[in-house]
Amino acid sequence: ADTNGVMYAIVTLTSTGEYTIVKTNSSLVPSAAWRIPSAFWEQICCDTTYAYILGRTSAAHTAYILRTSPFSINWYMQFTGTGAANNLRNTAVCVNGTDLYFMLLDYTAAAYDTYVVKVSTSGTYQWQRKLSISGGAFGISLAVDSSGNTYAALNNGSVVLKLDTNGSTVWERTLSSAFFYRIAVGGNYIYGVRSEERRVGKECRIG
């Protein structure tokens, strides 16, 4: 939902397999619904005007990010895997002001490489960074703070990386008692949902 309480949701039409975006008002009453191009659309976030959707083709060779408003696709970008399998997955997308961040997994040589990509909300590519930690990096969640720093949860949420606005690594933290399935940032803390026990935890300071 955006700051006005308007919510966007991805809905699958089981009879046709097509994907539809549903927009509701703050009382969760649908106000608009429109179809988007055929693909597996899996991640969504929104600001006060648009919804941003991350998906992939049925063969998982190509990932797409698009911006949509009611009954209109404003723009889309395409990303193709570089590994031998060309097998892309997407795990997270988030927006902060005029910037959009998302996480892609590229399957190569029986392992996944994790990338964080930054584009503007108007569809201009800015940068991408391959995340690297000991033991490999399997990305599962992404969050952004009010300053544009991004936080990536890796390896079942047991490791969190902080990247600055240029995508450079600021720090890496190994969480001794938490495995976060999803993370969010608020104030000076990272909040996460633990994947095994389904608990919400405030795990560590981000300063």
Coordinates of C-alpha atoms in Angstrom, one line a residue:
A1 CA 0.0 0.0 0.0
D2 CA 1.1 3.6 -0.5
T3 CA 1.1 6.4 2.1
N4 CA -2.6 7.2 1.2
G5 CA -3.7 3.6 2.0
V6 CA -4.2 2.7 -1.7
M7 CA -3.2 -0.9 -2.3
Y8 CA -2.1 -2.7 -5.4
A9 CA -2.2 -6.5 -5.8
I10 CA -1.2 -9.1 -8.4
V11 CA -4.1 -11.4 -9.3
T12 CA -3.9 -14.5 -11.4
L13 CA -6.9 -15.4 -13.6
T14 CA -6.9 -19.2 -13.2
S15 CA -9.1 -19.8 -16.3
T16 CA -6.6 -18.1 -18.6
G17 CA -3.4 -17.8 -16.6
E18 CA -3.2 -14.1 -17.2
Y19 CA -2.1 -11.6 -14.7
T20 CA -4.2 -8.6 -13.6
I21 CA -3.3 -5.7 -11.3
V22 CA -6.1 -4.7 -8.9
K23 CA -6.1 -1.2 -7.3
T24 CA -8.2 -0.6 -4.2
N25 CA -9.0 2.5 -2.2
S26 CA -8.1 2.8 1.5
S27 CA -11.2 0.8 2.4
L28 CA -9.9 -2.1 0.2
V29 CA -12.7 -1.6 -2.3
P30 CA -11.5 -2.2 -5.8
S31 CA -11.3 0.9 -7.9
A32 CA -9.6 -0.4 -11.0
A33 CA -8.3 -3.6 -12.6
W34 CA -6.2 -4.1 -15.7
R35 CA -4.2 -6.8 -17.4
I36 CA -0.4 -6.8 -17.9
P37 CA 1.7 -8.7 -20.5
S38 CA 2.1 -12.5 -20.1
A39 CA 4.9 -13.4 -17.7
F40 CA 5.3 -14.7 -14.1
W41 CA 4.8 -11.4 -12.2
E42 CA 5.9 -12.1 -8.6
Q43 CA 7.0 -9.0 -6.8
I44 CA 5.2 -5.6 -6.4
C45 CA 5.7 -2.3 -4.6
C46 CA 4.1 1.1 -5.1
D47 CA 4.4 4.8 -4.5
T48 CA 1.6 7.4 -4.4
T49 CA 1.1 7.2 -8.2
Y50 CA 2.4 4.0 -9.7
A51 CA 2.9 0.3 -9.1
Y52 CA 6.3 -1.3 -9.9
I53 CA 6.2 -5.0 -10.8
L54 CA 9.1 -7.5 -11.1
G55 CA 8.6 -10.7 -13.1
R56 CA 10.2 -13.2 -15.5
T57 CA 9.4 -15.2 -18.6
S58 CA 8.0 -18.7 -18.4
A59 CA 11.3 -20.1 -19.2
A60 CA 13.0 -17.9 -16.6
H61 CA 15.6 -16.7 -19.1
T62 CA 14.6 -13.0 -18.8
A63 CA 13.5 -10.8 -16.0
Y64 CA 11.4 -7.7 -16.4
I65 CA 10.7 -4.6 -14.3
L66 CA 7.8 -2.4 -15.3
R67 CA 5.9 0.7 -14.1
T68 CA 2.2 0.7 -14.4
S69 CA -0.8 3.0 -13.6
P70 CA -4.4 2.1 -14.2
F71 CA -4.9 0.7 -17.7
S72 CA -1.4 1.7 -18.8
I73 CA 2.1 0.3 -18.9
N74 CA 4.4 3.4 -18.6
W75 CA 7.7 1.7 -19.2
Y76 CA 9.5 -1.6 -18.8
M77 CA 13.1 -2.8 -18.7
Q78 CA 14.5 -6.2 -19.6
F79 CA 17.4 -8.1 -18.0
T80 CA 18.9 -11.4 -19.4
G81 CA 20.9 -13.9 -17.4
T82 CA 24.6 -14.2 -18.1
G83 CA 25.2 -17.7 -16.7
A84 CA 25.3 -20.9 -18.7
A85 CA 21.7 -21.7 -17.7
N86 CA 20.5 -18.2 -18.3
N87 CA 18.0 -18.9 -15.5
L88 CA 16.9 -15.7 -13.7
R89 CA 14.8 -15.4 -10.5
N90 CA 13.6 -12.3 -8.8
T91 CA 13.1 -12.0 -5.1
A92 CA 12.4 -8.4 -4.1
V93 CA 11.6 -4.9 -5.3
C94 CA 11.3 -1.7 -3.3
V95 CA 10.9 2.1 -4.1
N96 CA 12.3 5.1 -2.3
G97 CA 11.4 8.5 -3.7
T98 CA 12.7 8.7 -7.3
D99 CA 14.7 5.4 -7.1
L100 CA 13.7 1.8 -7.5
Y101 CA 15.7 -1.2 -6.3
F102 CA 15.3 -4.9 -7.0
M103 CA 17.1 -8.2 -6.5
L104 CA 17.8 -10.8 -9.2
L105 CA 19.3 -14.3 -8.9
D106 CA 21.2 -15.6 -11.9
Y107 CA 21.7 -19.4 -11.9
T108 CA 25.2 -20.3 -13.0
A109 CA 27.2 -23.5 -12.6
A110 CA 24.8 -25.1 -10.1
A111 CA 24.7 -22.0 -7.9
Y112 CA 23.0 -18.6 -7.8
D113 CA 24.7 -15.2 -8.2
T114 CA 22.8 -12.4 -6.5
Y115 CA 22.5 -8.9 -8.0
V116 CA 21.0 -5.7 -6.7
V117 CA 19.9 -3.3 -9.5
K118 CA 19.0 0.4 -9.2
V119 CA 17.0 2.3 -11.7
S120 CA 15.1 5.5 -11.5
T121 CA 11.3 5.5 -11.2
S122 CA 11.2 7.0 -14.7
G123 CA 13.0 3.9 -16.1
T124 CA 16.6 5.1 -16.3
Y125 CA 19.2 2.4 -15.5
Q126 CA 21.7 3.5 -12.8
W127 CA 23.8 0.5 -11.6
Q128 CA 23.9 -3.1 -10.7
R129 CA 26.1 -4.8 -8.1
K130 CA 26.9 -8.5 -7.7
L131 CA 26.8 -9.4 -4.0
S132 CA 29.7 -11.5 -2.8
I133 CA 30.2 -13.1 0.6
S134 CA 32.1 -16.2 1.8
G135 CA 30.1 -19.4 1.0
G136 CA 28.2 -17.8 -1.8
A137 CA 25.3 -15.3 -1.8
F138 CA 21.7 -16.4 -2.2
G139 CA 19.5 -13.3 -2.0
I140 CA 16.0 -13.5 -0.4
S141 CA 15.0 -10.0 0.6
L142 CA 15.8 -6.3 0.0
A143 CA 15.0 -3.1 1.9
V144 CA 15.9 0.6 1.5
D145 CA 16.1 3.4 4.0
S146 CA 15.2 7.0 3.7
S147 CA 18.7 8.0 2.6
G148 CA 18.8 5.5 -0.3
N149 CA 21.0 2.8 1.4
T150 CA 19.9 -0.7 0.6
Y151 CA 20.0 -3.8 2.8
A152 CA 20.1 -7.3 1.3
A153 CA 19.2 -10.5 3.3
L154 CA 21.3 -13.4 2.0
N155 CA 21.6 -17.1 2.6
N156 CA 18.3 -17.8 4.3
G157 CA 18.4 -14.4 6.0
S158 CA 21.5 -15.3 8.1
V159 CA 23.6 -12.6 6.5
V160 CA 22.7 -8.9 5.9
L161 CA 24.7 -6.5 3.7
K162 CA 24.4 -2.8 3.7
L163 CA 25.1 -0.9 0.4
D164 CA 25.4 2.8 0.0
T165 CA 23.6 4.9 -2.6
N166 CA 26.3 4.0 -5.2
G167 CA 26.0 0.2 -4.5
S168 CA 29.3 -0.1 -2.6
T169 CA 29.3 -2.4 0.4
V170 CA 29.3 -0.6 3.7
W171 CA 29.2 -3.5 6.1
E172 CA 28.3 -7.2 6.4
R173 CA 26.6 -8.7 9.4
T174 CA 26.1 -12.4 10.3
L175 CA 23.0 -12.9 12.5
S176 CA 23.7 -15.4 15.1
S177 CA 20.1 -16.0 16.2
A178 CA 17.8 -15.1 13.3
F179 CA 17.0 -16.3 9.8
F180 CA 15.0 -13.6 8.2
Y181 CA 12.6 -14.4 5.3
R182 CA 11.7 -10.8 4.8
I183 CA 13.3 -7.6 6.1
A184 CA 12.3 -4.0 6.5
V185 CA 14.1 -0.9 7.7
G186 CA 12.6 1.6 10.3
G187 CA 14.6 4.2 12.2
N188 CA 17.9 2.7 13.2
Y189 CA 16.9 -0.9 13.1
I190 CA 16.3 -3.8 10.7
Y191 CA 13.1 -5.7 11.3
G192 CA 12.6 -9.2 9.9
V193 CA 10.2 -12.1 9.8
R194 CA 11.9 -15.3 10.8
S195 CA 11.3 -18.0 8.2
E196 CA 11.2 -21.0 10.5
E197 CA 9.2 -19.8 13.5
R198 CA 7.3 -17.0 11.7
R199 CA 8.3 -14.5 14.4
V200 CA 8.9 -10.8 14.0
G201 CA 12.3 -9.7 15.4
K202 CA 14.2 -6.5 15.8
E203 CA 17.7 -7.9 15.2
C204 CA 20.4 -5.3 14.8
R205 CA 21.2 -1.6 14.5
I206 CA 22.0 -0.4 11.0
G207 CA 24.2 2.6 11.8

